[in-house]
mmCIF file with all atom_site columns, C-alpha atoms in Angstrom:
data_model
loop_
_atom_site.group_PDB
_atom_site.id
_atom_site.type_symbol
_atom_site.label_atom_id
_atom_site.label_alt_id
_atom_site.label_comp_id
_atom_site.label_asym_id
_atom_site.label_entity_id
_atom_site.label_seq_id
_atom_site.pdbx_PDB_ins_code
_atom_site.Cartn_x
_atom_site.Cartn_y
_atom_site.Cartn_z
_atom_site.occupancy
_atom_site.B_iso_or_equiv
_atom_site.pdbx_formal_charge
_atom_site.auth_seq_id
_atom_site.auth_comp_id
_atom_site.auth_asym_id
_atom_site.auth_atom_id
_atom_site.pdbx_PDB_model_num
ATOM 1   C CA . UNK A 1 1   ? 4.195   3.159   -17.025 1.00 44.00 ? 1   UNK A CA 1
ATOM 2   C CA . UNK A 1 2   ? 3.190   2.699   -13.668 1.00 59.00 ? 2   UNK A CA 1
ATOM 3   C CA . UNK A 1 3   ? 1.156   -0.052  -14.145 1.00 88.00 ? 3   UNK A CA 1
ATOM 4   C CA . UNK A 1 4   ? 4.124   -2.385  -14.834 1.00 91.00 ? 4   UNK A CA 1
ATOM 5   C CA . UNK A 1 5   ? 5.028   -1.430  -11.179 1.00 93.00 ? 5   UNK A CA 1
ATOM 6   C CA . UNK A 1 6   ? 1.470   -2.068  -9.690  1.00 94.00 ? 6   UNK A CA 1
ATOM 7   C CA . UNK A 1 7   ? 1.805   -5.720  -11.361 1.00 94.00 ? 7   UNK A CA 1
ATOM 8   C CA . UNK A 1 8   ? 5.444   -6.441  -9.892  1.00 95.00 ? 8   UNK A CA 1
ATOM 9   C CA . UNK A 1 9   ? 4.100   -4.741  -6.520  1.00 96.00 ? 9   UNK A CA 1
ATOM 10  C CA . UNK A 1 10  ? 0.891   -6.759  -6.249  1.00 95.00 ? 10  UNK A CA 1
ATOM 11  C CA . UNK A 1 11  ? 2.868   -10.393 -7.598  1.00 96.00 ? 11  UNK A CA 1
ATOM 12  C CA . UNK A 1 12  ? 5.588   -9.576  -5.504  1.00 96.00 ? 12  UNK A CA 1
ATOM 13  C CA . UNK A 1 13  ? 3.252   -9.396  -1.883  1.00 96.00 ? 13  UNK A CA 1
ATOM 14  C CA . UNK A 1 14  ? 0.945   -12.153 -3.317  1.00 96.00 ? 14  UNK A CA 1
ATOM 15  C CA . UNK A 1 15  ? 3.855   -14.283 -3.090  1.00 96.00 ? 15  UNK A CA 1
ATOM 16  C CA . UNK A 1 16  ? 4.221   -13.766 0.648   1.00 95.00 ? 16  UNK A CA 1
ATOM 17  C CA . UNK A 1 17  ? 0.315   -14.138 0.926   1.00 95.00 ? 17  UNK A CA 1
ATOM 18  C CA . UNK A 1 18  ? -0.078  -10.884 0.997   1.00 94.00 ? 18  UNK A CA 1
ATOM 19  C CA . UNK A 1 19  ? -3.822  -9.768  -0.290  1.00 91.00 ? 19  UNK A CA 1
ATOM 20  C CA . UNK A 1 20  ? -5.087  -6.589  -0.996  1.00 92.00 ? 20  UNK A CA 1
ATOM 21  C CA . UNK A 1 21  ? -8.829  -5.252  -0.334  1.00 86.00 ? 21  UNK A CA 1
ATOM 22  C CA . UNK A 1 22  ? -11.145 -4.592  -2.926  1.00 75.00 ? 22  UNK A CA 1
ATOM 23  C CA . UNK A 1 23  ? -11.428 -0.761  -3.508  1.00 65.00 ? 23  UNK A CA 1
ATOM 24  C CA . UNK A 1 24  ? -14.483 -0.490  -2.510  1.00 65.00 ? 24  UNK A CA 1
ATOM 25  C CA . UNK A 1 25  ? -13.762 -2.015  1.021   1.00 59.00 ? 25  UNK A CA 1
ATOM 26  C CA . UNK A 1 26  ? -10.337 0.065   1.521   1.00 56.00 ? 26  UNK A CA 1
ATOM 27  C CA . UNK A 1 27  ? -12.282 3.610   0.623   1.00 61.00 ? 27  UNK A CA 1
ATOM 28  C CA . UNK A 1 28  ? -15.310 2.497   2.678   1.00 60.00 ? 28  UNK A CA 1
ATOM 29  C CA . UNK A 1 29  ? -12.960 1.870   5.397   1.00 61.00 ? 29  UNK A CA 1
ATOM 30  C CA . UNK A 1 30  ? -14.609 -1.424  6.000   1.00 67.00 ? 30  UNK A CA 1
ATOM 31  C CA . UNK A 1 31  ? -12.050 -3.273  6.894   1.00 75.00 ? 31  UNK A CA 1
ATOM 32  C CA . UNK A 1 32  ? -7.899  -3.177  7.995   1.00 78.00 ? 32  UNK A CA 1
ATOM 33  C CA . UNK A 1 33  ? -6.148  -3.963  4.727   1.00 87.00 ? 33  UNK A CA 1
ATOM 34  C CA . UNK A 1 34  ? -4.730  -2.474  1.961   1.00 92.00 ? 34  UNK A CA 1
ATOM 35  C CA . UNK A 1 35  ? -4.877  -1.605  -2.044  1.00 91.00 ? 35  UNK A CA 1
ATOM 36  C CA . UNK A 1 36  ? -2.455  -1.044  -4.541  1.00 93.00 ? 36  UNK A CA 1
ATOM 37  C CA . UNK A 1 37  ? -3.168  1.121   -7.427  1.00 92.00 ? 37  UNK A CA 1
ATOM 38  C CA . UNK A 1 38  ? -1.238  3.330   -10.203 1.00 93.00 ? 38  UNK A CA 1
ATOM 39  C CA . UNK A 1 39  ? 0.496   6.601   -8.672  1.00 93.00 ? 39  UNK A CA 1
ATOM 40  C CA . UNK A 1 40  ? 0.625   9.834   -10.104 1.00 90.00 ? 40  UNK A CA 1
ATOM 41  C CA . UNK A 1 41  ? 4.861   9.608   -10.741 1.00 89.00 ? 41  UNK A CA 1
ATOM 42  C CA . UNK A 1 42  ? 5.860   7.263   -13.518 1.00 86.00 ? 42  UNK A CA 1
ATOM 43  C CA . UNK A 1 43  ? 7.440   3.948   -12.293 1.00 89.00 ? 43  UNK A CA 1
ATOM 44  C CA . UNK A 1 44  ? 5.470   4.054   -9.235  1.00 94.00 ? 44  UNK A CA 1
ATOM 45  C CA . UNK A 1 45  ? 2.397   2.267   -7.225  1.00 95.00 ? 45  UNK A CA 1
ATOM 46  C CA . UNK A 1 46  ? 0.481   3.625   -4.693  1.00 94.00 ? 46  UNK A CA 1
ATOM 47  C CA . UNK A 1 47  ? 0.408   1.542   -1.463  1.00 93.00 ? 47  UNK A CA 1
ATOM 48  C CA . UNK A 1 48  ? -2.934  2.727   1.047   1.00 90.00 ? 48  UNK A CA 1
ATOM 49  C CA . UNK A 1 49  ? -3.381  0.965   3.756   1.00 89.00 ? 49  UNK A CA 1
ATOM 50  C CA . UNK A 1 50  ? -6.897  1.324   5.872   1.00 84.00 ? 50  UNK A CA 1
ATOM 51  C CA . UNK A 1 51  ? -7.740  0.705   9.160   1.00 77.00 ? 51  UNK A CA 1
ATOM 52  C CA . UNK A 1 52  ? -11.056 -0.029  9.887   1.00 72.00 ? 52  UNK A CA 1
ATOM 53  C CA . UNK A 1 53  ? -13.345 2.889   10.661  1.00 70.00 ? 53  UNK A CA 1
ATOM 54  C CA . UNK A 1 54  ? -16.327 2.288   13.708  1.00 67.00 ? 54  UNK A CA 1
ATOM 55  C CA . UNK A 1 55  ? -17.773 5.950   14.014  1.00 66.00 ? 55  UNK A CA 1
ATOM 56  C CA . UNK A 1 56  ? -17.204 9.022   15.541  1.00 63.00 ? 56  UNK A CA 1
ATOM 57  C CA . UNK A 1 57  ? -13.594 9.281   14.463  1.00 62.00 ? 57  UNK A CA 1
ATOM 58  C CA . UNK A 1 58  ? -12.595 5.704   15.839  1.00 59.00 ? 58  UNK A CA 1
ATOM 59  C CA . UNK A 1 59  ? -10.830 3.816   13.642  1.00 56.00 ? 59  UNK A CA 1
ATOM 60  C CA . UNK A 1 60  ? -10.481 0.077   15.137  1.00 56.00 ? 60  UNK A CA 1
ATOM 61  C CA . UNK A 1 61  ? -7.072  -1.966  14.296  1.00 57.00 ? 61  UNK A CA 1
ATOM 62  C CA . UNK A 1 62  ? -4.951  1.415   14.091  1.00 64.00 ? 62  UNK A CA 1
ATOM 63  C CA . UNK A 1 63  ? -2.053  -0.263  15.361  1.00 72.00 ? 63  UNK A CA 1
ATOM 64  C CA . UNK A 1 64  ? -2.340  -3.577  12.981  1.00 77.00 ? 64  UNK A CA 1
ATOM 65  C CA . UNK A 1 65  ? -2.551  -1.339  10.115  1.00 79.00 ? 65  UNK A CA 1
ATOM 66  C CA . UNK A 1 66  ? 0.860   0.009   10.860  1.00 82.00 ? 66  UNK A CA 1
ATOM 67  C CA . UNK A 1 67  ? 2.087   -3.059  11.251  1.00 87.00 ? 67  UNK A CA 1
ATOM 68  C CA . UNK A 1 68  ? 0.621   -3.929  8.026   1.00 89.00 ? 68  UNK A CA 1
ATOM 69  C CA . UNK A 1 69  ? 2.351   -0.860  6.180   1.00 90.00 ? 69  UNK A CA 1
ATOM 70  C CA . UNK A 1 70  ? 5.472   -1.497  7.940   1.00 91.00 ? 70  UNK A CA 1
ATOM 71  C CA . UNK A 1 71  ? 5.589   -5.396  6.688   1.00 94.00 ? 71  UNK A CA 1
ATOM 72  C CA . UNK A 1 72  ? 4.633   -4.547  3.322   1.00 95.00 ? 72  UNK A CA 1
ATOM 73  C CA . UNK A 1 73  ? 7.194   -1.913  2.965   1.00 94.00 ? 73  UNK A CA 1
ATOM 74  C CA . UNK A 1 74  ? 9.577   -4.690  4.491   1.00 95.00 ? 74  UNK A CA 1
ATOM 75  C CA . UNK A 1 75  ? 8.752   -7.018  1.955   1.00 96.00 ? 75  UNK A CA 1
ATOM 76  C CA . UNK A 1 76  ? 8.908   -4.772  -1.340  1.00 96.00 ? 76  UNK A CA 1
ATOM 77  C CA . UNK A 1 77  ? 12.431  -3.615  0.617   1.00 95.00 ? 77  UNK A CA 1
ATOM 78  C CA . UNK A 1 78  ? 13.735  -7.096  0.223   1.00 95.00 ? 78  UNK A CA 1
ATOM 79  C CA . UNK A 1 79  ? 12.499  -7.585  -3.501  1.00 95.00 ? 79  UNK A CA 1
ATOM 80  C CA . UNK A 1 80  ? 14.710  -4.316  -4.168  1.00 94.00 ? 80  UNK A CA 1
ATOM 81  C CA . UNK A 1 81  ? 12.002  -1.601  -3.822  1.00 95.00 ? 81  UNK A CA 1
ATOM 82  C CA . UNK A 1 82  ? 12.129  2.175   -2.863  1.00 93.00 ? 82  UNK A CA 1
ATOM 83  C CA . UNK A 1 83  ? 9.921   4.059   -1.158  1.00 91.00 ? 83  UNK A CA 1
ATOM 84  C CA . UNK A 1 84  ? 8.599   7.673   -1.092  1.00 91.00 ? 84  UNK A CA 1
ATOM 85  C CA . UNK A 1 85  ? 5.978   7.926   2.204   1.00 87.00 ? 85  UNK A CA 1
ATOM 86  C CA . UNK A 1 86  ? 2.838   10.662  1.450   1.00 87.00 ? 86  UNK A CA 1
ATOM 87  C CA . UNK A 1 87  ? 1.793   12.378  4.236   1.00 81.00 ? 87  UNK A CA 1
ATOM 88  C CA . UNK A 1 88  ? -2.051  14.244  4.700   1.00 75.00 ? 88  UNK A CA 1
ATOM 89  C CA . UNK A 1 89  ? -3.616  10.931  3.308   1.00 71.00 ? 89  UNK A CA 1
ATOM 90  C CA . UNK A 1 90  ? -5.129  10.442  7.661   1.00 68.00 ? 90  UNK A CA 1
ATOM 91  C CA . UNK A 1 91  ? -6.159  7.781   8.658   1.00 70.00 ? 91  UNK A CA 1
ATOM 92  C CA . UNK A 1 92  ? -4.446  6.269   5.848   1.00 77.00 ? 92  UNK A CA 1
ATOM 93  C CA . UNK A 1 93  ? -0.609  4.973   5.355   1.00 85.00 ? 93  UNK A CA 1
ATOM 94  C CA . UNK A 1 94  ? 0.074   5.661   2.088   1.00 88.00 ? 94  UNK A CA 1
ATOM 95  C CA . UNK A 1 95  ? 3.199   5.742   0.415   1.00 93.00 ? 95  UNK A CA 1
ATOM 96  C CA . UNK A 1 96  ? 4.458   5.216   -3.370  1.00 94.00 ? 96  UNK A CA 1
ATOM 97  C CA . UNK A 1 97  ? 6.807   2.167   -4.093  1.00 95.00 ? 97  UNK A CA 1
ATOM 98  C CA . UNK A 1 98  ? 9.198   2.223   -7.137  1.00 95.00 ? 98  UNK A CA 1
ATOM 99  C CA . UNK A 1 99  ? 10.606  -1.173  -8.388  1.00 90.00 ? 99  UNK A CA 1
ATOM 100 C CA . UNK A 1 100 ? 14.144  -2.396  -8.205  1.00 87.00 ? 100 UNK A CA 1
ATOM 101 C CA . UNK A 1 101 ? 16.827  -0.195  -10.421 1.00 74.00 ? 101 UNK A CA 1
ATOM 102 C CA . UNK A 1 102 ? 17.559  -3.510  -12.974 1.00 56.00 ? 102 UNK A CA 1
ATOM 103 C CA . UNK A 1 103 ? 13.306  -3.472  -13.379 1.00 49.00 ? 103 UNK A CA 1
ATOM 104 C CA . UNK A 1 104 ? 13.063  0.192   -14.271 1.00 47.00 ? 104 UNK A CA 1
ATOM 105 C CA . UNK A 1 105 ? 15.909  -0.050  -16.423 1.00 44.00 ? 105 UNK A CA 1
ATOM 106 C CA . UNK A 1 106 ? 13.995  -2.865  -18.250 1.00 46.00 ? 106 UNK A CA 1
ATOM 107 C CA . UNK A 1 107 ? 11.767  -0.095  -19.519 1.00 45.00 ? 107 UNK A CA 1
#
């Protein structure tokens, strides 16, 4: 169940200080940040991560939201995490995480 994964995902940035949006915020584009929620493959969480939109197709912090995707991925990398990116989601990064091998095996 992917849920088990969205837990691990969300513990395992918290612990870095790593906060995500509310959804609310991250589908309003309200602000640069990021949500995790359930993905459509079992074992997985879905990673978005917004940048803030300002109008007429200008999305402000483009760059720090990349940076944000990039150190996320980083950090579920080091906890043992893979990775499958999902393109089409623009102006989103989004990408699906899977936990380590010994976690999924747990199952």
């Amino acid at each position: 169940m992917s849920s088990a994964t969205v837990t691990w995902a969300l513990s395992t940035l918290a612990r870095q200080g790593l906060t995500p949006l509310g959804a609310e915020k991250a589908r309003g584009f309200t602000e640069t940040g990021f949500i995790v929620e359930e993905a459509d493959k079992p074992d997985a969480a879905r990673v978005t991560v917004t940048a803030r939109f300002t109008g007429q197709d200008k999305y402000d912090h483009w760059g720090e939201s990349h940076k944000l995707a990039n150190r996320l991925m980083g950090v579920l990398e080091e906890n043992g995490a893979g990775f499958e990116e999902i393109e089409g989601h623009e102006p989103n990064c989004v990408f699906d995480v899977f936990p380590p091998a010994d976690r999924a095996a747990e199952k």
